[in-house]
C-alpha cells in the first residue's frame, strides 16, 4: 500500500513544484495597477523591440533554415552527422558562450570586424543563433517523415523540384514545420543571455522583454511581475499552438515527445 502511494505522491510533488512558480507570478500581481504597469515606456518599448526583432529573426530562420533542413533530410554525404551535430550544438550551448561567440565573430574586433554589436541587428542575430537550430532540427525530422513515393510520383507526373517541394513536400511536412517554428519563436522571444552580451540592454533599441524584466527587477518588482505574467501567457499560447499544429502532420506515428529522436546518431 505504501509503495503504491509513493508514485502518485512523487508525481504530485513534481507537478506542484513546476506549477508553483508560475502560479506565484499571478498571485503576486498587483491587479489594480496592472494596466498602468504594462503601459509604461519600459514595457511598451520592450514589446516593440521584442516583436520587431523576433519576427525578423523568424523570417530569416524560415528562409534559410527550411532549405538547409530539406537538404540535410534528403541527402546523404560524408560528414552529414557532423553537420547535423553542428546545427544542434547551439541548443545546448550556455547563453553566455553564445554571446561571446557572436562577439568574437561579429564584434568590432572580431573575425568579421563589423559594427553590428549593440544594435537591433545584433538582437536579430542572437535570436537567430539560439532559436534557429530548434526549427532546423524539427524541420529535418518533418522532411524525413515525408513519404518518398509521393515525391517520386509528383516528379513522374512532370512537376519540377521546386513545384514538388512547395506543393507536395511542404504541405506534407507542415505539422512538423509549424511545431518547429512555434518552438523557435518561443525560444527567440525569451532569449536573454546571448542578447545582453552581444546587443546590450538599451531601452527602445535592444532591450527585449526578458531584458526589461531584468532591468525592472531592482527598480519596480511589480513591473517585473507584470512582464513575467505577459510572457507566461504568450508562452502558454505558443505551447497550445504547437500542440495543435503537431496534429496536422499526416502519416506520422503518434508521439508524446516534443522532439524526434536525435538525428546525429
mmCIF file of C-alpha atoms in Angstrom:
data_model
loop_
_atom_site.group_PDB
_atom_site.id
_atom_site.type_symbol
_atom_site.label_atom_id
_atom_site.label_comp_id
_atom_site.label_asym_id
_atom_site.label_seq_id
_atom_site.Cartn_x
_atom_site.Cartn_y
_atom_site.Cartn_z
ATOM 1 C CA UNK A 1 0.000 0.000 0.000
ATOM 2 C CA UNK A 2 2.816 2.391 0.914
ATOM 3 C CA UNK A 3 4.685 1.596 -2.304
ATOM 4 C CA UNK A 4 1.568 2.266 -4.371
ATOM 5 C CA UNK A 5 1.163 5.652 -2.721
ATOM 6 C CA UNK A 6 4.770 6.687 -3.387
ATOM 7 C CA UNK A 7 4.351 7.060 -7.146
ATOM 8 C CA UNK A 8 1.330 9.404 -7.113
ATOM 9 C CA UNK A 9 2.803 11.301 -4.174
ATOM 10 C CA UNK A 10 6.083 11.861 -6.038
ATOM 11 C CA UNK A 11 4.165 12.872 -9.163
ATOM 12 C CA UNK A 12 2.084 15.325 -7.151
ATOM 13 C CA UNK A 13 5.187 16.899 -5.618
ATOM 14 C CA UNK A 14 6.831 17.230 -9.043
ATOM 15 C CA UNK A 15 3.744 18.831 -10.604
ATOM 16 C CA UNK A 16 3.303 21.177 -7.648
ATOM 17 C CA UNK A 17 6.936 22.245 -7.897
ATOM 18 C CA UNK A 18 6.543 23.027 -11.603
ATOM 19 C CA UNK A 19 3.226 24.840 -11.195
ATOM 20 C CA UNK A 20 4.016 26.828 -8.042
ATOM 21 C CA UNK A 21 6.401 29.444 -9.542
ATOM 22 C CA UNK A 22 4.009 30.106 -12.432
ATOM 23 C CA UNK A 23 1.029 30.417 -10.099
ATOM 24 C CA UNK A 24 3.052 32.652 -7.789
ATOM 25 C CA UNK A 25 3.651 35.155 -10.606
ATOM 26 C CA UNK A 26 -0.089 35.686 -10.986
ATOM 27 C CA UNK A 27 -0.750 35.503 -7.237
ATOM 28 C CA UNK A 28 1.718 38.323 -6.589
ATOM 29 C CA UNK A 29 0.456 40.546 -9.400
ATOM 30 C CA UNK A 30 -0.890 43.941 -8.457
ATOM 31 C CA UNK A 31 -4.084 43.572 -10.491
ATOM 32 C CA UNK A 32 -5.315 47.074 -9.745
ATOM 33 C CA UNK A 33 -2.191 48.657 -11.213
ATOM 34 C CA UNK A 34 -1.633 46.092 -13.968
ATOM 35 C CA UNK A 35 -2.816 48.289 -16.826
ATOM 36 C CA UNK A 36 -0.682 51.199 -15.619
ATOM 37 C CA UNK A 37 2.410 48.993 -15.256
ATOM 38 C CA UNK A 38 2.026 47.462 -18.698
ATOM 39 C CA UNK A 39 1.584 50.887 -20.284
ATOM 40 C CA UNK A 40 4.896 52.254 -19.001
ATOM 41 C CA UNK A 41 7.516 53.245 -21.574
ATOM 42 C CA UNK A 42 9.826 50.454 -20.374
ATOM 43 C CA UNK A 43 7.195 47.837 -21.191
ATOM 44 C CA UNK A 44 5.920 49.293 -24.463
ATOM 45 C CA UNK A 45 9.441 49.840 -25.788
ATOM 46 C CA UNK A 46 10.419 46.295 -24.856
ATOM 47 C CA UNK A 47 7.317 44.863 -26.532
ATOM 48 C CA UNK A 48 8.040 46.753 -29.759
ATOM 49 C CA UNK A 49 11.710 45.717 -29.805
ATOM 50 C CA UNK A 50 10.871 42.083 -28.983
ATOM 51 C CA UNK A 51 8.196 41.767 -31.650
ATOM 52 C CA UNK A 52 10.241 43.528 -34.320
ATOM 53 C CA UNK A 53 13.443 41.568 -33.750
ATOM 54 C CA UNK A 54 11.769 38.212 -33.172
ATOM 55 C CA UNK A 55 9.636 38.461 -36.316
ATOM 56 C CA UNK A 56 12.624 39.477 -38.460
ATOM 57 C CA UNK A 57 14.673 36.677 -36.912
ATOM 58 C CA UNK A 58 11.988 34.073 -37.615
ATOM 59 C CA UNK A 59 11.691 35.213 -41.232
ATOM 60 C CA UNK A 60 15.426 34.592 -41.577
ATOM 61 C CA UNK A 61 15.128 31.240 -39.795
ATOM 62 C CA UNK A 62 12.378 30.117 -42.181
ATOM 63 C CA UNK A 63 14.096 31.485 -45.276
ATOM 64 C CA UNK A 64 17.466 29.872 -44.631
ATOM 65 C CA UNK A 65 16.603 27.074 -42.214
ATOM 66 C CA UNK A 66 13.966 25.412 -44.387
ATOM 67 C CA UNK A 67 16.192 24.689 -47.411
ATOM 68 C CA UNK A 68 19.055 23.708 -45.089
ATOM 69 C CA UNK A 69 16.821 21.249 -43.243
ATOM 70 C CA UNK A 70 15.481 19.823 -46.512
ATOM 71 C CA UNK A 71 19.000 19.310 -47.842
ATOM 72 C CA UNK A 72 20.083 17.552 -44.656
ATOM 73 C CA UNK A 73 16.945 15.411 -44.624
ATOM 74 C CA UNK A 74 17.112 14.252 -48.232
ATOM 75 C CA UNK A 75 20.828 13.972 -48.954
ATOM 76 C CA UNK A 76 23.395 11.582 -47.536
ATOM 77 C CA UNK A 77 27.024 12.625 -47.691
ATOM 78 C CA UNK A 78 30.241 12.117 -45.815
ATOM 79 C CA UNK A 79 30.274 14.267 -42.698
ATOM 80 C CA UNK A 80 26.480 14.653 -42.537
ATOM 81 C CA UNK A 81 26.366 13.566 -38.890
ATOM 82 C CA UNK A 82 28.965 16.185 -38.060
ATOM 83 C CA UNK A 83 26.942 18.884 -39.847
ATOM 84 C CA UNK A 84 23.744 17.893 -38.021
ATOM 85 C CA UNK A 85 25.614 17.919 -34.707
ATOM 86 C CA UNK A 86 26.895 21.420 -35.514
ATOM 87 C CA UNK A 87 23.312 22.522 -36.191
ATOM 88 C CA UNK A 88 22.190 21.104 -32.846
ATOM 89 C CA UNK A 89 25.118 22.482 -30.834
ATOM 90 C CA UNK A 90 23.658 25.974 -30.155
ATOM 91 C CA UNK A 91 20.672 24.295 -28.482
ATOM 92 C CA UNK A 92 22.870 23.076 -25.633
ATOM 93 C CA UNK A 93 25.403 25.925 -25.558
ATOM 94 C CA UNK A 94 25.295 28.106 -22.424
ATOM 95 C CA UNK A 95 23.818 31.516 -23.381
ATOM 96 C CA UNK A 96 26.955 33.302 -22.213
ATOM 97 C CA UNK A 97 29.051 31.200 -24.585
ATOM 98 C CA UNK A 98 26.666 32.017 -27.437
ATOM 99 C CA UNK A 99 27.031 35.738 -26.692
ATOM 100 C CA UNK A 100 30.816 35.530 -26.537
ATOM 101 C CA UNK A 101 30.859 33.563 -29.773
ATOM 102 C CA UNK A 102 28.753 36.181 -31.551
ATOM 103 C CA UNK A 103 31.027 38.957 -30.279
ATOM 104 C CA UNK A 104 34.118 37.018 -31.362
ATOM 105 C CA UNK A 105 32.639 36.541 -34.828
ATOM 106 C CA UNK A 106 30.796 39.818 -35.490
ATOM 107 C CA UNK A 107 32.312 42.228 -32.956
ATOM 108 C CA UNK A 108 34.285 45.311 -33.867
ATOM 109 C CA UNK A 109 37.449 43.382 -33.041
ATOM 110 C CA UNK A 110 36.023 40.026 -34.094
ATOM 111 C CA UNK A 111 36.720 37.872 -37.116
ATOM 112 C CA UNK A 112 34.496 39.914 -39.433
ATOM 113 C CA UNK A 113 35.168 43.361 -37.878
ATOM 114 C CA UNK A 114 31.580 44.635 -38.058
ATOM 115 C CA UNK A 115 29.714 47.348 -36.156
ATOM 116 C CA UNK A 116 26.717 45.083 -35.504
ATOM 117 C CA UNK A 117 27.045 44.694 -31.688
ATOM 118 C CA UNK A 118 24.686 46.785 -29.537
ATOM 119 C CA UNK A 119 22.237 47.376 -32.386
ATOM 120 C CA UNK A 120 18.886 45.790 -33.210
ATOM 121 C CA UNK A 121 20.672 43.748 -35.866
ATOM 122 C CA UNK A 122 22.651 42.193 -33.019
ATOM 123 C CA UNK A 123 19.421 41.208 -31.288
ATOM 124 C CA UNK A 124 18.191 39.601 -34.509
ATOM 125 C CA UNK A 125 21.418 37.638 -34.948
ATOM 126 C CA UNK A 126 21.336 36.477 -31.325
ATOM 127 C CA UNK A 127 17.739 35.295 -31.702
ATOM 128 C CA UNK A 128 18.529 33.518 -34.980
ATOM 129 C CA UNK A 129 21.544 31.794 -33.436
ATOM 130 C CA UNK A 130 19.733 30.432 -30.385
ATOM 131 C CA UNK A 131 16.313 29.722 -31.921
ATOM 132 C CA UNK A 132 17.158 28.661 -35.472
ATOM 133 C CA UNK A 133 18.553 25.233 -34.538
ATOM 134 C CA UNK A 134 15.274 24.311 -32.838
ATOM 135 C CA UNK A 135 13.415 24.901 -36.094
ATOM 136 C CA UNK A 136 16.016 23.217 -38.301
ATOM 137 C CA UNK A 137 16.159 20.124 -36.097
ATOM 138 C CA UNK A 138 12.386 19.724 -36.112
ATOM 139 C CA UNK A 139 12.208 20.502 -39.838
ATOM 140 C CA UNK A 140 14.737 17.752 -40.622
ATOM 141 C CA UNK A 141 12.550 15.250 -38.786
ATOM 142 C CA UNK A 142 9.446 16.542 -40.588
ATOM 143 C CA UNK A 143 11.035 16.277 -44.041
ATOM 144 C CA UNK A 144 12.413 12.800 -43.297
ATOM 145 C CA UNK A 145 8.876 11.664 -42.434
ATOM 146 C CA UNK A 146 7.514 12.634 -45.873
ATOM 147 C CA UNK A 147 6.619 9.608 -47.987
ATOM 148 C CA UNK A 148 9.229 9.435 -50.743
ATOM 149 C CA UNK A 149 6.821 7.649 -53.090
ATOM 150 C CA UNK A 150 4.588 10.730 -53.161
ATOM 151 C CA UNK A 151 7.568 12.900 -54.028
ATOM 152 C CA UNK A 152 8.597 10.466 -56.761
ATOM 153 C CA UNK A 153 5.033 10.390 -58.111
ATOM 154 C CA UNK A 154 4.996 14.177 -58.339
ATOM 155 C CA UNK A 155 8.243 14.154 -60.295
ATOM 156 C CA UNK A 156 6.938 11.385 -62.551
ATOM 157 C CA UNK A 157 3.855 13.464 -63.348
ATOM 158 C CA UNK A 158 6.097 16.268 -64.605
ATOM 159 C CA UNK A 159 6.435 18.561 -61.606
ATOM 160 C CA UNK A 160 9.888 20.062 -61.198
ATOM 161 C CA UNK A 161 11.875 20.040 -57.942
ATOM 162 C CA UNK A 162 10.664 23.477 -56.877
ATOM 163 C CA UNK A 163 6.994 22.783 -57.592
ATOM 164 C CA UNK A 164 7.231 19.394 -55.883
ATOM 165 C CA UNK A 165 8.824 20.987 -52.842
ATOM 166 C CA UNK A 166 6.181 23.677 -52.380
ATOM 167 C CA UNK A 167 3.119 21.690 -53.458
ATOM 168 C CA UNK A 168 3.919 18.227 -52.077
ATOM 169 C CA UNK A 169 6.752 18.211 -49.560
ATOM 170 C CA UNK A 170 5.904 21.347 -47.570
ATOM 171 C CA UNK A 171 2.167 20.525 -47.199
ATOM 172 C CA UNK A 172 3.027 17.025 -46.003
ATOM 173 C CA UNK A 173 5.598 18.337 -43.522
ATOM 174 C CA UNK A 174 3.630 21.386 -42.392
ATOM 175 C CA UNK A 175 2.813 19.952 -38.958
ATOM 176 C CA UNK A 176 6.436 19.418 -38.052
ATOM 177 C CA UNK A 177 7.463 22.719 -39.610
ATOM 178 C CA UNK A 178 4.777 24.563 -37.654
ATOM 179 C CA UNK A 179 5.833 22.889 -34.411
ATOM 180 C CA UNK A 180 9.462 23.764 -35.044
ATOM 181 C CA UNK A 181 8.622 27.376 -35.798
ATOM 182 C CA UNK A 182 6.500 27.672 -32.649
ATOM 183 C CA UNK A 183 9.436 26.395 -30.610
ATOM 184 C CA UNK A 184 11.850 28.737 -32.345
ATOM 185 C CA UNK A 185 9.556 31.738 -31.874
ATOM 186 C CA UNK A 186 9.102 30.992 -28.165
ATOM 187 C CA UNK A 187 12.840 30.479 -27.673
ATOM 188 C CA UNK A 188 13.632 33.690 -29.535
ATOM 189 C CA UNK A 189 11.085 35.713 -27.595
ATOM 190 C CA UNK A 190 12.573 34.523 -24.308
ATOM 191 C CA UNK A 191 16.239 34.882 -25.271
ATOM 192 C CA UNK A 192 18.306 36.660 -22.619
ATOM 193 C CA UNK A 193 21.939 35.641 -22.203
ATOM 194 C CA UNK A 194 23.303 35.905 -25.743
ATOM 195 C CA UNK A 195 21.320 39.098 -26.352
ATOM 196 C CA UNK A 196 22.541 41.002 -23.312
ATOM 197 C CA UNK A 197 26.172 40.122 -24.077
ATOM 198 C CA UNK A 198 26.044 40.779 -27.815
ATOM 199 C CA UNK A 199 23.436 43.540 -28.067
ATOM 200 C CA UNK A 200 23.321 45.082 -24.612
ATOM 201 C CA UNK A 201 20.174 46.366 -22.944
ATOM 202 C CA UNK A 202 19.407 49.799 -24.399
ATOM 203 C CA UNK A 203 15.780 50.818 -23.870
ATOM 204 C CA UNK A 204 13.950 51.278 -27.146
ATOM 205 C CA UNK A 205 16.900 49.878 -29.118
ATOM 206 C CA UNK A 206 17.999 46.431 -27.920
ATOM 207 C CA UNK A 207 16.062 45.922 -24.683
ATOM 208 C CA UNK A 208 13.717 42.992 -25.228
ATOM 209 C CA UNK A 209 11.064 41.740 -22.811
ATOM 210 C CA UNK A 210 13.388 39.425 -20.832
ATOM 211 C CA UNK A 211 15.962 42.222 -20.560
ATOM 212 C CA UNK A 212 13.242 44.635 -19.431
ATOM 213 C CA UNK A 213 12.294 42.187 -16.662
ATOM 214 C CA UNK A 214 15.915 42.147 -15.541
ATOM 215 C CA UNK A 215 16.106 45.951 -15.669
ATOM 216 C CA UNK A 216 12.874 46.364 -13.690
ATOM 217 C CA UNK A 217 13.754 43.742 -11.084
ATOM 218 C CA UNK A 218 15.632 46.100 -8.756
ATOM 219 C CA UNK A 219 13.604 49.204 -9.601
ATOM 220 C CA UNK A 220 9.960 48.113 -9.670
ATOM 221 C CA UNK A 221 9.226 44.486 -8.857
ATOM 222 C CA UNK A 222 5.557 44.912 -9.785
ATOM 223 C CA UNK A 223 6.540 45.820 -13.351
ATOM 224 C CA UNK A 224 8.842 42.793 -13.478
ATOM 225 C CA UNK A 225 5.931 40.621 -12.336
ATOM 226 C CA UNK A 226 3.585 42.130 -14.925
ATOM 227 C CA UNK A 227 6.084 41.494 -17.714
ATOM 228 C CA UNK A 228 6.678 37.971 -16.453
ATOM 229 C CA UNK A 229 2.947 37.272 -16.470
ATOM 230 C CA UNK A 230 2.734 38.585 -20.024
ATOM 231 C CA UNK A 231 5.494 36.242 -21.180
ATOM 232 C CA UNK A 232 3.882 33.308 -19.354
ATOM 233 C CA UNK A 233 0.648 33.908 -21.273
ATOM 234 C CA UNK A 234 2.474 34.251 -24.589
ATOM 235 C CA UNK A 235 4.474 31.085 -23.897
ATOM 236 C CA UNK A 236 1.311 29.188 -22.974
ATOM 237 C CA UNK A 237 -0.381 30.345 -26.191
ATOM 238 C CA UNK A 238 2.623 29.199 -28.235
ATOM 239 C CA UNK A 239 2.637 25.844 -26.460
ATOM 240 C CA UNK A 240 -1.044 25.317 -27.231
ATOM 241 C CA UNK A 241 -0.481 26.285 -30.866
ATOM 242 C CA UNK A 242 2.439 23.852 -31.004
ATOM 243 C CA UNK A 243 0.246 21.011 -29.768
ATOM 244 C CA UNK A 244 -2.412 21.917 -32.323
ATOM 245 C CA UNK A 245 -0.003 22.115 -35.243
ATOM 246 C CA UNK A 246 1.547 18.788 -34.213
ATOM 247 C CA UNK A 247 -1.764 17.155 -35.175
ATOM 248 C CA UNK A 248 -1.568 18.488 -38.727
ATOM 249 C CA UNK A 249 1.261 16.201 -39.763
ATOM 250 C CA UNK A 250 -0.235 13.235 -41.657
ATOM 251 C CA UNK A 251 1.128 9.691 -41.725
ATOM 252 C CA UNK A 252 3.359 10.086 -38.712
ATOM 253 C CA UNK A 253 3.463 7.929 -35.588
ATOM 254 C CA UNK A 254 1.733 9.492 -32.614
ATOM 255 C CA UNK A 255 4.288 10.596 -30.031
ATOM 256 C CA UNK A 256 4.081 12.363 -26.720
ATOM 257 C CA UNK A 257 7.577 13.749 -27.153
ATOM 258 C CA UNK A 258 8.211 17.221 -28.467
ATOM 259 C CA UNK A 259 11.291 16.328 -30.486
ATOM 260 C CA UNK A 260 12.004 13.488 -32.798
ATOM 261 C CA UNK A 261 14.875 11.214 -31.887
ATOM 262 C CA UNK A 262 18.354 12.620 -32.355
ATOM 263 C CA UNK A 263 19.347 12.723 -35.982
ATOM 264 C CA UNK A 264 23.055 12.929 -35.321
ATOM 265 C CA UNK A 265 23.389 9.309 -34.282
#
